Amino acid sequence: MSTTISKKTTCDAVTTYSLAAIDQLLKMDPSLDPDFLRAIIKPKREIVVEVPLRRDDGKYVTYQGYRVQHNDARGPFKGGLRYHPSVDVKEARTLAHLMSLKTAVVNIPYGGGKGGIAVDPKTLSIGELERLTRNFTNLIQHNIGPHTDIPAPDVNTNGQIMAWIVDEYSKRHGHCPGVITGKPIELGGSLGRDEATGRGVMYCTREAAKEKGVNLTKAKVVFQGFGNLASFGARLIEQELGATVIGLSSSQGAIYNKNGIDIDAAEVYYKKNRGLKGFKGGDFMTNDELLVQECDILIPSALEKAITLANASKVKAKILVEGANDCTEADADKVLEERGIFVVPDILANAGGVVVSYFEWVQNLDNHYWDLPQVRKELEKIMVAAYSKVSGLATEHHLSMRTAAYTVAIERIARAMMLRGM
Ligand code: GLU
């Protein structure tokens, strides 16, 4: 039986946005085959493994692990691994699809993949985390590789976890830093990879403000989140753009101060108290409340689906920069569009991380390492070129930035597939 995706199929937001972009592509080039284009939405391969772990107390447990390999027409599958209880094949499928679109919209030679383990790493000791990571690597070792599929960090995974993966993989396949990105510098990581997603968000914010005539030196910015993206992004937006950060949050709650937040003090407090409740430099509120506070620019940078039908009509920002993947539900996106809120979509806004992952991989394959100014310069070049390609198409065809970004990405993937003869 054919499993073609039609418009009648109930779909996730990423599929809905892809279908809208396919309609646009067909208007621009009616010679394209709609069924062929819709087939791009489907992943190429889905891997599910049962990852064993001997706990410190001797008990034997298993956790489900996943790797979804979405599309590799433009290059090896590429995308993060996350450790989170919500990880499942459906989530990995959506995020892998987003990765294919993300690498295509910024025009780096990769496809898309995503995976992880359905585990809360906070419940594991450091030794347990290492054993689980090594066991997972063994189970997927024949599916990954520097020219097949290159994982990277994502939610709750970091350089140390990438180091264990590269070590375990290299035991069986020879020294191979290019199998993974987001590694510590000592093991072939790239300078500037840690700040890359935040820096990319900062460049997109700058370009969007320019386009919409927002004066950044007077702009007030709310970040939802305080992980890697928000902690670098918030500082860069203040230091390099002169804007003021007035909101930040952790999973337990948020702080808001319309006069500005002392980011360094908030970080010290956050690390010490594992949350922001009680921090004196702002009013404490829920994450939901933070998203609808007065601000010029809103940057959700935590988990998926921050913007829903329940809050889209209350968002006060003029510009929404999607730091988080799969940030906005499809019905909420319509509300944002009707309200004239300018959205920089996730596949463009947060692509800085995978762009510097690409630089890391290039350096690994070359065995030649770049300095930080070079990384930053190359990142800026790629982000600005991608932004202007998307914004140019949006203006020319009166599209939202999201539809324009998806249209650019799907067209690039489709052309690569057609040239290969798939
Ligand atoms: N996890 C990041 C993302 O969602 C980075 C992926 C990568 O560097 O491969 O874009």
PDB file of C-alpha atoms and ligand atoms in Angstrom, residues 78-80 99 102 114 152-154 181 193 325 350 353-354 357, ligand 1:
ATOM      1  CA  LYS A  78      23.422  15.239  10.357  1.00  0.00           C
ATOM      2  CA  GLY A  79      21.814  16.120  13.647  1.00  0.00           C
ATOM      3  CA  GLY A  80      21.863  15.874  17.397  1.00  0.00           C
ATOM      4  CA  MET A  99      17.498  18.936  10.294  1.00  0.00           C
ATOM      5  CA  LYS A 102      17.929  23.289   8.247  1.00  0.00           C
ATOM      6  CA  LYS A 114      18.137  13.028  14.879  1.00  0.00           C
ATOM      7  CA  ALA A 152      26.101  16.056  17.649  1.00  0.00           C
ATOM      8  CA  PRO A 153      24.877  17.422  20.995  1.00  0.00           C
ATOM      9  CA  ASP A 154      21.259  18.382  21.576  1.00  0.00           C
ATOM     10  CA  THR A 181      30.653  17.116  16.185  1.00  0.00           C
ATOM     11  CA  ARG A 193      31.029  25.605  18.528  1.00  0.00           C
ATOM     12  CA  ASN A 325      13.293  23.508  17.175  1.00  0.00           C
ATOM     13  CA  ASN A 350      18.929  28.207  15.108  1.00  0.00           C
ATOM     14  CA  GLY A 353      24.994  25.234  15.715  1.00  0.00           C
ATOM     15  CA  VAL A 354      24.978  22.875  12.766  1.00  0.00           C
ATOM     16  CA  SER A 357      29.405  21.564  13.366  1.00  0.00           C
TER      17      SER A 357
HETATM   18  N1  GLU B   1      21.300  19.817  17.853  1.00  0.00           N
HETATM   19  C1  GLU B   1      21.580  20.948  17.045  1.00  0.00           C
HETATM   20  C2  GLU B   1      20.412  21.299  16.151  1.00  0.00           C
HETATM   21  O1  GLU B   1      19.302  20.937  16.401  1.00  0.00           O
HETATM   22  C3  GLU B   1      22.893  20.822  16.303  1.00  0.00           C
HETATM   23  C4  GLU B   1      22.971  19.672  15.365  1.00  0.00           C
HETATM   24  C5  GLU B   1      24.351  19.450  14.791  1.00  0.00           C
HETATM   25  O2  GLU B   1      25.250  20.210  15.089  1.00  0.00           O
HETATM   26  O3  GLU B   1      24.472  18.479  14.047  1.00  0.00           O
HETATM   27  O4  GLU B   1      20.557  22.026  15.205  1.00  0.00           O
END
